[in-house]
Amino acid sequence: MRAWRSTWKFPATALAMALASNATAADWDWMVAPYAWASSIRTDVRTDTPAVQGSSEMEFKDILDKLDGSLQLHIEGRGDGQGVFADITYLGIADTRQGSFARTEADLDTRLFEAAWVWNPAGHRDLGFDLFGGIRYLDVDLKLVIAPNNPAFTGRVLDVGDSYLDAMVGGRYTWAPAERWRLTARADTSFGQTESSWNASVTAQYRTSHGTLLFGYRHLEIELESAGARTDLTMTGPSFGYGFVF
């Protein structure tokens, strides 16, 4: 596995540049929100030569027992009609399963970083339609061991590790059903070094005296190709956290 420091060097630089570009905007509203994404994770790996297919799927309750590490953090700044945001997700999991035909051992480290500039055509801070554009950076290490139960068949070890940088574009819409409530629906896609990726989420916000309660649901699909192997990564599930506002 690659060192944490080198893995996050590019995303950290991008985050610093995005935030520094608007650091002088004293009238902006800022939120720092640690959160938990209780997602299930599915990985599907395919190779052509030799032809091998492998898959691993874990529900969140199983991930808790196999979690090597986890970090989720959202940072956002909003002014009148524009803003910036950054989102960091890290998950490290390991899983062993005995199937009818083979035993599979999966070790997955996923580091996902997003940063974008936001534009609201109506000039609002937290209402109406937003357009955003930026980057999605993914660093993934996946090792999948397939050991057939029948010794007549040959096993396979798939070791996929690479970084991918995409341009990201999307939109979101925020409603205000009540004074303290906000409801946001978001959809985006990215293109570049991945084969394809898309993301969709719905988030409810409840404003308290000192911050914001956040809870919602998110679905992310990414298709990758590296070292002759094609990997589909799917993460989906509820999220919840608390935003510190200043």
PDB file of C-alpha atoms in Angstrom:
ATOM      1  CA  MET A   1       0.000   0.000   0.000  1.00  0.00           C
ATOM      2  CA  ARG A   2       1.227   3.441  -0.754  1.00  0.00           C
ATOM      3  CA  ALA A   3       2.161   5.850   2.000  1.00  0.00           C
ATOM      4  CA  TRP A   4      -0.633   8.088   3.294  1.00  0.00           C
ATOM      5  CA  ARG A   5       1.452  11.226   2.854  1.00  0.00           C
ATOM      6  CA  SER A   6       2.232  10.695  -0.847  1.00  0.00           C
ATOM      7  CA  THR A   7      -1.303   9.495  -1.602  1.00  0.00           C
ATOM      8  CA  TRP A   8      -2.899  12.718  -0.351  1.00  0.00           C
ATOM      9  CA  LYS A   9      -0.225  15.144  -1.596  1.00  0.00           C
ATOM     10  CA  PHE A  10      -2.130  16.219  -4.741  1.00  0.00           C
ATOM     11  CA  PRO A  11      -5.605  16.418  -3.115  1.00  0.00           C
ATOM     12  CA  ALA A  12      -4.234  18.398  -0.171  1.00  0.00           C
ATOM     13  CA  THR A  13      -2.608  20.891  -2.547  1.00  0.00           C
ATOM     14  CA  ALA A  14      -5.837  21.273  -4.539  1.00  0.00           C
ATOM     15  CA  LEU A  15      -7.843  21.806  -1.359  1.00  0.00           C
ATOM     16  CA  ALA A  16      -5.428  24.457  -0.090  1.00  0.00           C
ATOM     17  CA  MET A  17      -5.576  26.331  -3.407  1.00  0.00           C
ATOM     18  CA  ALA A  18      -9.376  26.215  -3.532  1.00  0.00           C
ATOM     19  CA  LEU A  19      -9.782  27.514  -0.003  1.00  0.00           C
ATOM     20  CA  ALA A  20      -6.993  30.076  -0.235  1.00  0.00           C
ATOM     21  CA  SER A  21      -8.521  31.624  -3.358  1.00  0.00           C
ATOM     22  CA  ASN A  22     -11.532  32.669  -1.290  1.00  0.00           C
ATOM     23  CA  ALA A  23      -9.881  33.168   2.091  1.00  0.00           C
ATOM     24  CA  THR A  24     -10.336  36.930   1.864  1.00  0.00           C
ATOM     25  CA  ALA A  25     -14.120  36.600   1.549  1.00  0.00           C
ATOM     26  CA  ALA A  26     -14.892  37.600   5.132  1.00  0.00           C
ATOM     27  CA  ASP A  27     -18.634  37.686   4.503  1.00  0.00           C
ATOM     28  CA  TRP A  28     -18.778  34.044   3.448  1.00  0.00           C
ATOM     29  CA  ASP A  29     -20.442  31.318   5.511  1.00  0.00           C
ATOM     30  CA  TRP A  30     -18.271  28.271   6.222  1.00  0.00           C
ATOM     31  CA  MET A  31     -19.112  24.765   7.374  1.00  0.00           C
ATOM     32  CA  VAL A  32     -16.792  21.935   8.430  1.00  0.00           C
ATOM     33  CA  ALA A  33     -18.725  18.672   8.711  1.00  0.00           C
ATOM     34  CA  PRO A  34     -17.262  15.341   9.817  1.00  0.00           C
ATOM     35  CA  TYR A  35     -19.725  12.628   8.870  1.00  0.00           C
ATOM     36  CA  ALA A  36     -20.223   8.874   8.565  1.00  0.00           C
ATOM     37  CA  TRP A  37     -21.204   7.199   5.308  1.00  0.00           C
ATOM     38  CA  ALA A  38     -22.808   3.870   6.261  1.00  0.00           C
ATOM     39  CA  SER A  39     -22.369   2.453   2.780  1.00  0.00           C
ATOM     40  CA  SER A  40     -22.346  -1.051   1.465  1.00  0.00           C
ATOM     41  CA  ILE A  41     -19.421  -1.675  -0.884  1.00  0.00           C
ATOM     42  CA  ARG A  42     -19.357  -3.896  -3.951  1.00  0.00           C
ATOM     43  CA  THR A  43     -16.313  -4.571  -6.134  1.00  0.00           C
ATOM     44  CA  ASP A  44     -16.437  -6.509  -9.410  1.00  0.00           C
ATOM     45  CA  VAL A  45     -13.144  -7.376 -11.115  1.00  0.00           C
ATOM     46  CA  ARG A  46     -12.756  -8.849 -14.632  1.00  0.00           C
ATOM     47  CA  THR A  47      -9.711  -9.776 -16.718  1.00  0.00           C
ATOM     48  CA  ASP A  48      -9.544 -11.010 -20.331  1.00  0.00           C
ATOM     49  CA  THR A  49      -6.219 -12.873 -20.305  1.00  0.00           C
ATOM     50  CA  PRO A  50      -6.718 -15.162 -18.549  1.00  0.00           C
ATOM     51  CA  ALA A  51     -10.497 -14.775 -18.309  1.00  0.00           C
ATOM     52  CA  VAL A  52     -11.188 -14.314 -14.598  1.00  0.00           C
ATOM     53  CA  GLN A  53     -14.083 -12.727 -12.742  1.00  0.00           C
ATOM     54  CA  GLY A  54     -14.228 -11.952  -9.049  1.00  0.00           C
ATOM     55  CA  SER A  55     -16.617 -10.065  -6.831  1.00  0.00           C
ATOM     56  CA  SER A  56     -16.938  -8.962  -3.230  1.00  0.00           C
ATOM     57  CA  GLU A  57     -19.913  -7.290  -1.556  1.00  0.00           C
ATOM     58  CA  MET A  58     -20.244  -6.168   2.061  1.00  0.00           C
ATOM     59  CA  GLU A  59     -23.107  -4.579   3.932  1.00  0.00           C
ATOM     60  CA  PHE A  60     -22.280  -1.825   6.421  1.00  0.00           C
ATOM     61  CA  LYS A  61     -22.903  -4.058   9.451  1.00  0.00           C
ATOM     62  CA  ASP A  62     -20.244  -6.445   8.093  1.00  0.00           C
ATOM     63  CA  ILE A  63     -17.871  -3.597   7.229  1.00  0.00           C
ATOM     64  CA  LEU A  64     -17.826  -2.457  10.870  1.00  0.00           C
ATOM     65  CA  ASP A  65     -16.222  -5.788  11.826  1.00  0.00           C
ATOM     66  CA  LYS A  66     -13.671  -5.623   9.010  1.00  0.00           C
ATOM     67  CA  LEU A  67     -12.861  -1.900   8.996  1.00  0.00           C
ATOM     68  CA  ASP A  68      -9.156  -1.014   8.908  1.00  0.00           C
ATOM     69  CA  GLY A  69      -9.782   2.741   8.898  1.00  0.00           C
ATOM     70  CA  SER A  70     -12.352   5.386   7.985  1.00  0.00           C
ATOM     71  CA  LEU A  71     -12.520   9.151   7.496  1.00  0.00           C
ATOM     72  CA  GLN A  72     -15.212  11.363   5.975  1.00  0.00           C
ATOM     73  CA  LEU A  73     -15.071  15.164   5.976  1.00  0.00           C
ATOM     74  CA  HIS A  74     -16.979  17.856   4.053  1.00  0.00           C
ATOM     75  CA  ILE A  75     -15.844  21.498   3.923  1.00  0.00           C
ATOM     76  CA  GLU A  76     -17.906  24.200   2.206  1.00  0.00           C
ATOM     77  CA  GLY A  77     -17.845  27.981   1.901  1.00  0.00           C
ATOM     78  CA  ARG A  78     -20.722  30.054   0.466  1.00  0.00           C
ATOM     79  CA  GLY A  79     -21.026  33.653  -0.578  1.00  0.00           C
ATOM     80  CA  ASP A  80     -23.725  35.431  -2.567  1.00  0.00           C
ATOM     81  CA  GLY A  81     -24.064  33.447  -5.773  1.00  0.00           C
ATOM     82  CA  GLN A  82     -20.868  31.411  -5.508  1.00  0.00           C
ATOM     83  CA  GLY A  83     -18.947  29.064  -3.274  1.00  0.00           C
ATOM     84  CA  VAL A  84     -16.453  26.221  -2.992  1.00  0.00           C
ATOM     85  CA  PHE A  85     -16.568  22.784  -1.434  1.00  0.00           C
ATOM     86  CA  ALA A  86     -14.252  19.850  -0.783  1.00  0.00           C
ATOM     87  CA  ASP A  87     -15.067  16.332   0.333  1.00  0.00           C
ATOM     88  CA  ILE A  88     -12.707  13.622   1.616  1.00  0.00           C
ATOM     89  CA  THR A  89     -13.548   9.932   2.015  1.00  0.00           C
ATOM     90  CA  TYR A  90     -11.192   7.164   3.156  1.00  0.00           C
ATOM     91  CA  LEU A  91     -12.198   3.540   3.730  1.00  0.00           C
ATOM     92  CA  GLY A  92      -9.926   0.574   4.412  1.00  0.00           C
ATOM     93  CA  ILE A  93     -11.526  -2.876   4.666  1.00  0.00           C
ATOM     94  CA  ALA A  94     -10.522  -6.549   4.467  1.00  0.00           C
ATOM     95  CA  ASP A  95     -12.856  -9.500   3.923  1.00  0.00           C
ATOM     96  CA  THR A  96     -12.629 -13.284   3.497  1.00  0.00           C
ATOM     97  CA  ARG A  97     -15.549 -15.336   2.209  1.00  0.00           C
ATOM     98  CA  GLN A  98     -16.090 -19.007   1.492  1.00  0.00           C
ATOM     99  CA  GLY A  99     -18.294 -19.619  -1.546  1.00  0.00           C
ATOM    100  CA  SER A 100     -19.646 -22.724  -3.262  1.00  0.00           C
ATOM    101  CA  PHE A 101     -16.838 -22.785  -5.825  1.00  0.00           C
ATOM    102  CA  ALA A 102     -14.016 -20.741  -4.322  1.00  0.00           C
ATOM    103  CA  ARG A 103     -12.728 -18.805  -1.327  1.00  0.00           C
ATOM    104  CA  THR A 104     -12.189 -15.084  -1.923  1.00  0.00           C
ATOM    105  CA  GLU A 105      -9.991 -12.733   0.087  1.00  0.00           C
ATOM    106  CA  ALA A 106     -10.447  -9.017  -0.607  1.00  0.00           C
ATOM    107  CA  ASP A 107      -8.368  -6.120   0.743  1.00  0.00           C
ATOM    108  CA  LEU A 108      -9.583  -2.666  -0.350  1.00  0.00           C
ATOM    109  CA  ASP A 109      -8.221   0.796   0.429  1.00  0.00           C
ATOM    110  CA  THR A 110     -10.201   3.642  -1.152  1.00  0.00           C
ATOM    111  CA  ARG A 111      -9.264   7.327  -0.948  1.00  0.00           C
ATOM    112  CA  LEU A 112     -11.704   9.691  -2.655  1.00  0.00           C
ATOM    113  CA  PHE A 113     -11.306  13.468  -2.889  1.00  0.00           C
ATOM    114  CA  GLU A 114     -13.618  16.022  -4.529  1.00  0.00           C
ATOM    115  CA  ALA A 115     -13.194  19.792  -4.863  1.00  0.00           C
ATOM    116  CA  ALA A 116     -15.380  22.181  -6.843  1.00  0.00           C
ATOM    117  CA  TRP A 117     -16.408  25.780  -7.440  1.00  0.00           C
ATOM    118  CA  VAL A 118     -20.149  26.446  -7.087  1.00  0.00           C
ATOM    119  CA  TRP A 119     -22.269  28.985  -8.975  1.00  0.00           C
ATOM    120  CA  ASN A 120     -25.865  29.924  -8.127  1.00  0.00           C
ATOM    121  CA  PRO A 121     -27.483  31.782 -11.084  1.00  0.00           C
ATOM    122  CA  ALA A 122     -30.019  33.493  -8.789  1.00  0.00           C
ATOM    123  CA  GLY A 123     -27.335  34.790  -6.422  1.00  0.00           C
ATOM    124  CA  HIS A 124     -28.501  32.768  -3.388  1.00  0.00           C
ATOM    125  CA  ARG A 125     -26.276  31.173  -0.774  1.00  0.00           C
ATOM    126  CA  ASP A 126     -28.206  28.056   0.190  1.00  0.00           C
ATOM    127  CA  LEU A 127     -31.392  27.997  -1.888  1.00  0.00           C
ATOM    128  CA  GLY A 128     -32.326  27.130  -5.444  1.00  0.00           C
ATOM    129  CA  PHE A 129     -30.226  25.641  -8.205  1.00  0.00           C
ATOM    130  CA  ASP A 130     -26.424  25.352  -8.066  1.00  0.00           C
ATOM    131  CA  LEU A 131     -24.054  24.384 -10.854  1.00  0.00           C
ATOM    132  CA  PHE A 132     -20.600  23.156  -9.873  1.00  0.00           C
ATOM    133  CA  GLY A 133     -17.409  22.053 -11.571  1.00  0.00           C
ATOM    134  CA  GLY A 134     -14.112  20.745 -10.261  1.00  0.00           C
ATOM    135  CA  ILE A 135     -12.143  17.537  -9.826  1.00  0.00           C
ATOM    136  CA  ARG A 136     -12.691  14.033  -8.492  1.00  0.00           C
ATOM    137  CA  TYR A 137      -9.510  12.224  -7.444  1.00  0.00           C
ATOM    138  CA  LEU A 138      -9.548   8.517  -6.611  1.00  0.00           C
ATOM    139  CA  ASP A 139      -6.694   6.446  -5.234  1.00  0.00           C
ATOM    140  CA  VAL A 140      -7.553   2.760  -4.894  1.00  0.00           C
ATOM    141  CA  ASP A 141      -5.626  -0.325  -3.811  1.00  0.00           C
ATOM    142  CA  LEU A 142      -7.485  -3.605  -4.331  1.00  0.00           C
ATOM    143  CA  LYS A 143      -6.106  -7.102  -3.795  1.00  0.00           C
ATOM    144  CA  LEU A 144      -8.440  -9.992  -4.607  1.00  0.00           C
ATOM    145  CA  VAL A 145      -7.362 -13.607  -4.038  1.00  0.00           C
ATOM    146  CA  ILE A 146      -9.534 -16.282  -5.682  1.00  0.00           C
ATOM    147  CA  ALA A 147      -8.800 -19.809  -4.407  1.00  0.00           C
ATOM    148  CA  PRO A 148     -10.991 -22.510  -6.052  1.00  0.00           C
ATOM    149  CA  ASN A 149     -12.260 -25.259  -3.772  1.00  0.00           C
ATOM    150  CA  ASN A 150     -11.415 -27.809  -6.468  1.00  0.00           C
ATOM    151  CA  PRO A 151      -7.592 -28.163  -6.659  1.00  0.00           C
ATOM    152  CA  ALA A 152      -7.927 -29.045 -10.352  1.00  0.00           C
ATOM    153  CA  PHE A 153      -8.599 -25.374 -11.066  1.00  0.00           C
ATOM    154  CA  THR A 154      -5.955 -22.664 -10.886  1.00  0.00           C
ATOM    155  CA  GLY A 155      -6.433 -19.778  -8.474  1.00  0.00           C
ATOM    156  CA  ARG A 156      -5.731 -16.144  -9.245  1.00  0.00           C
ATOM    157  CA  VAL A 157      -4.437 -13.103  -7.421  1.00  0.00           C
ATOM    158  CA  LEU A 158      -5.596  -9.725  -8.756  1.00  0.00           C
ATOM    159  CA  ASP A 159      -3.639  -6.754  -7.430  1.00  0.00           C
ATOM    160  CA  VAL A 160      -4.936  -3.405  -8.695  1.00  0.00           C
ATOM    161  CA  GLY A 161      -3.479  -0.152  -7.420  1.00  0.00           C
ATOM    162  CA  ASP A 162      -3.615   3.192  -9.179  1.00  0.00           C
ATOM    163  CA  SER A 163      -4.687   6.845  -8.967  1.00  0.00           C
ATOM    164  CA  TYR A 164      -7.288   8.498 -11.202  1.00  0.00           C
ATOM    165  CA  LEU A 165      -8.002  12.192 -11.792  1.00  0.00           C
ATOM    166  CA  ASP A 166     -11.304  13.241 -13.392  1.00  0.00           C
ATOM    167  CA  ALA A 167     -13.010  16.505 -14.245  1.00  0.00           C
ATOM    168  CA  MET A 168     -16.307  16.660 -12.343  1.00  0.00           C
ATOM    169  CA  VAL A 169     -19.486  18.546 -13.318  1.00  0.00           C
ATOM    170  CA  GLY A 170     -22.898  18.489 -11.708  1.00  0.00           C
ATOM    171  CA  GLY A 171     -25.814  20.295 -10.190  1.00  0.00           C
ATOM    172  CA  ARG A 172     -27.886  20.387  -7.031  1.00  0.00           C
ATOM    173  CA  TYR A 173     -31.142  21.938  -5.900  1.00  0.00           C
ATOM    174  CA  THR A 174     -31.966  23.092  -2.364  1.00  0.00           C
ATOM    175  CA  TRP A 175     -35.470  23.563  -0.939  1.00  0.00           C
ATOM    176  CA  ALA A 176     -36.456  25.258   2.340  1.00  0.00           C
ATOM    177  CA  PRO A 177     -39.583  23.416   3.607  1.00  0.00           C
ATOM    178  CA  ALA A 178     -39.310  25.249   6.957  1.00  0.00           C
ATOM    179  CA  GLU A 179     -37.182  27.957   8.568  1.00  0.00           C
ATOM    180  CA  ARG A 180     -34.638  25.570  10.088  1.00  0.00           C
ATOM    181  CA  TRP A 181     -34.791  22.903   7.377  1.00  0.00           C
ATOM    182  CA  ARG A 182     -33.020  22.519   4.036  1.00  0.00           C
ATOM    183  CA  LEU A 183     -33.316  19.609   1.590  1.00  0.00           C
ATOM    184  CA  THR A 184     -30.706  19.182  -1.166  1.00  0.00           C
ATOM    185  CA  ALA A 185     -30.716  16.800  -4.149  1.00  0.00           C
ATOM    186  CA  ARG A 186     -27.404  16.436  -6.017  1.00  0.00           C
ATOM    187  CA  ALA A 187     -26.243  14.610  -9.153  1.00  0.00           C
ATOM    188  CA  ASP A 188     -22.887  14.700 -10.924  1.00  0.00           C
ATOM    189  CA  THR A 189     -20.600  12.827 -13.260  1.00  0.00           C
ATOM    190  CA  SER A 190     -16.865  12.843 -13.927  1.00  0.00           C
ATOM    191  CA  PHE A 191     -14.662  11.962 -16.876  1.00  0.00           C
ATOM    192  CA  GLY A 192     -10.954  11.634 -17.490  1.00  0.00           C
ATOM    193  CA  GLN A 193      -8.732   8.845 -16.239  1.00  0.00           C
ATOM    194  CA  THR A 194     -11.571   6.627 -15.007  1.00  0.00           C
ATOM    195  CA  GLU A 195     -13.726   4.777 -17.519  1.00  0.00           C
ATOM    196  CA  SER A 196     -16.814   6.443 -16.047  1.00  0.00           C
ATOM    197  CA  SER A 197     -18.257   7.594 -12.734  1.00  0.00           C
ATOM    198  CA  TRP A 198     -21.474   9.102 -11.425  1.00  0.00           C
ATOM    199  CA  ASN A 199     -22.824  10.125  -8.053  1.00  0.00           C
ATOM    200  CA  ALA A 200     -26.274  11.010  -6.667  1.00  0.00           C
ATOM    201  CA  SER A 201     -27.394  12.027  -3.188  1.00  0.00           C
ATOM    202  CA  VAL A 202     -30.202  13.532  -1.140  1.00  0.00           C
ATOM    203  CA  THR A 203     -29.336  15.377   2.088  1.00  0.00           C
ATOM    204  CA  ALA A 204     -31.547  16.931   4.770  1.00  0.00           C
ATOM    205  CA  GLN A 205     -30.164  19.687   7.021  1.00  0.00           C
ATOM    206  CA  TYR A 206     -31.569  20.876  10.336  1.00  0.00           C
ATOM    207  CA  ARG A 207     -30.087  24.070  11.722  1.00  0.00           C
ATOM    208  CA  THR A 208     -29.296  24.182  15.430  1.00  0.00           C
ATOM    209  CA  SER A 209     -27.994  27.057  17.555  1.00  0.00           C
ATOM    210  CA  HIS A 210     -24.346  26.313  16.761  1.00  0.00           C
ATOM    211  CA  GLY A 211     -24.358  24.204  13.608  1.00  0.00           C
ATOM    212  CA  THR A 212     -26.282  21.874  11.344  1.00  0.00           C
ATOM    213  CA  LEU A 213     -27.437  18.269  11.656  1.00  0.00           C
ATOM    214  CA  LEU A 214     -26.968  16.396   8.374  1.00  0.00           C
ATOM    215  CA  PHE A 215     -28.499  13.120   7.236  1.00  0.00           C
ATOM    216  CA  GLY A 216     -29.229  11.642   3.835  1.00  0.00           C
ATOM    217  CA  TYR A 217     -28.442   8.933   1.284  1.00  0.00           C
ATOM    218  CA  ARG A 218     -25.658   8.674  -1.319  1.00  0.00           C
ATOM    219  CA  HIS A 219     -24.904   6.358  -4.261  1.00  0.00           C
ATOM    220  CA  LEU A 220     -21.569   6.327  -6.119  1.00  0.00           C
ATOM    221  CA  GLU A 221     -20.440   4.142  -9.039  1.00  0.00           C
ATOM    222  CA  ILE A 222     -16.953   4.195 -10.576  1.00  0.00           C
ATOM    223  CA  GLU A 223     -15.559   2.033 -13.388  1.00  0.00           C
ATOM    224  CA  LEU A 224     -11.770   1.662 -13.539  1.00  0.00           C
ATOM    225  CA  GLU A 225      -9.202  -0.069 -15.729  1.00  0.00           C
ATOM    226  CA  SER A 226      -5.652  -0.830 -14.605  1.00  0.00           C
ATOM    227  CA  ALA A 227      -3.036  -3.473 -15.438  1.00  0.00           C
ATOM    228  CA  GLY A 228      -5.419  -5.334 -17.735  1.00  0.00           C
ATOM    229  CA  ALA A 229      -8.153  -5.576 -15.104  1.00  0.00           C
ATOM    230  CA  ARG A 230     -11.510  -3.787 -15.174  1.00  0.00           C
ATOM    231  CA  THR A 231     -12.946  -2.932 -11.778  1.00  0.00           C
ATOM    232  CA  ASP A 232     -16.427  -1.665 -10.928  1.00  0.00           C
ATOM    233  CA  LEU A 233     -16.679  -0.011  -7.509  1.00  0.00           C
ATOM    234  CA  THR A 234     -20.129   0.729  -6.061  1.00  0.00           C
ATOM    235  CA  MET A 235     -20.753   2.468  -2.728  1.00  0.00           C
ATOM    236  CA  THR A 236     -24.294   3.153  -1.536  1.00  0.00           C
ATOM    237  CA  GLY A 237     -25.975   3.876   1.787  1.00  0.00           C
ATOM    238  CA  PRO A 238     -27.149   6.467   4.313  1.00  0.00           C
ATOM    239  CA  SER A 239     -24.946   9.248   5.693  1.00  0.00           C
ATOM    240  CA  PHE A 240     -25.159  11.364   8.827  1.00  0.00           C
ATOM    241  CA  GLY A 241     -22.998  13.992  10.489  1.00  0.00           C
ATOM    242  CA  TYR A 242     -22.783  17.411  12.105  1.00  0.00           C
ATOM    243  CA  GLY A 243     -21.635  20.639  10.467  1.00  0.00           C
ATOM    244  CA  PHE A 244     -19.772  23.249  12.502  1.00  0.00           C
ATOM    245  CA  VAL A 245     -20.747  26.646  11.085  1.00  0.00           C
ATOM    246  CA  PHE A 246     -18.757  29.880  11.315  1.00  0.00           C
TER     247      PHE A 246
END
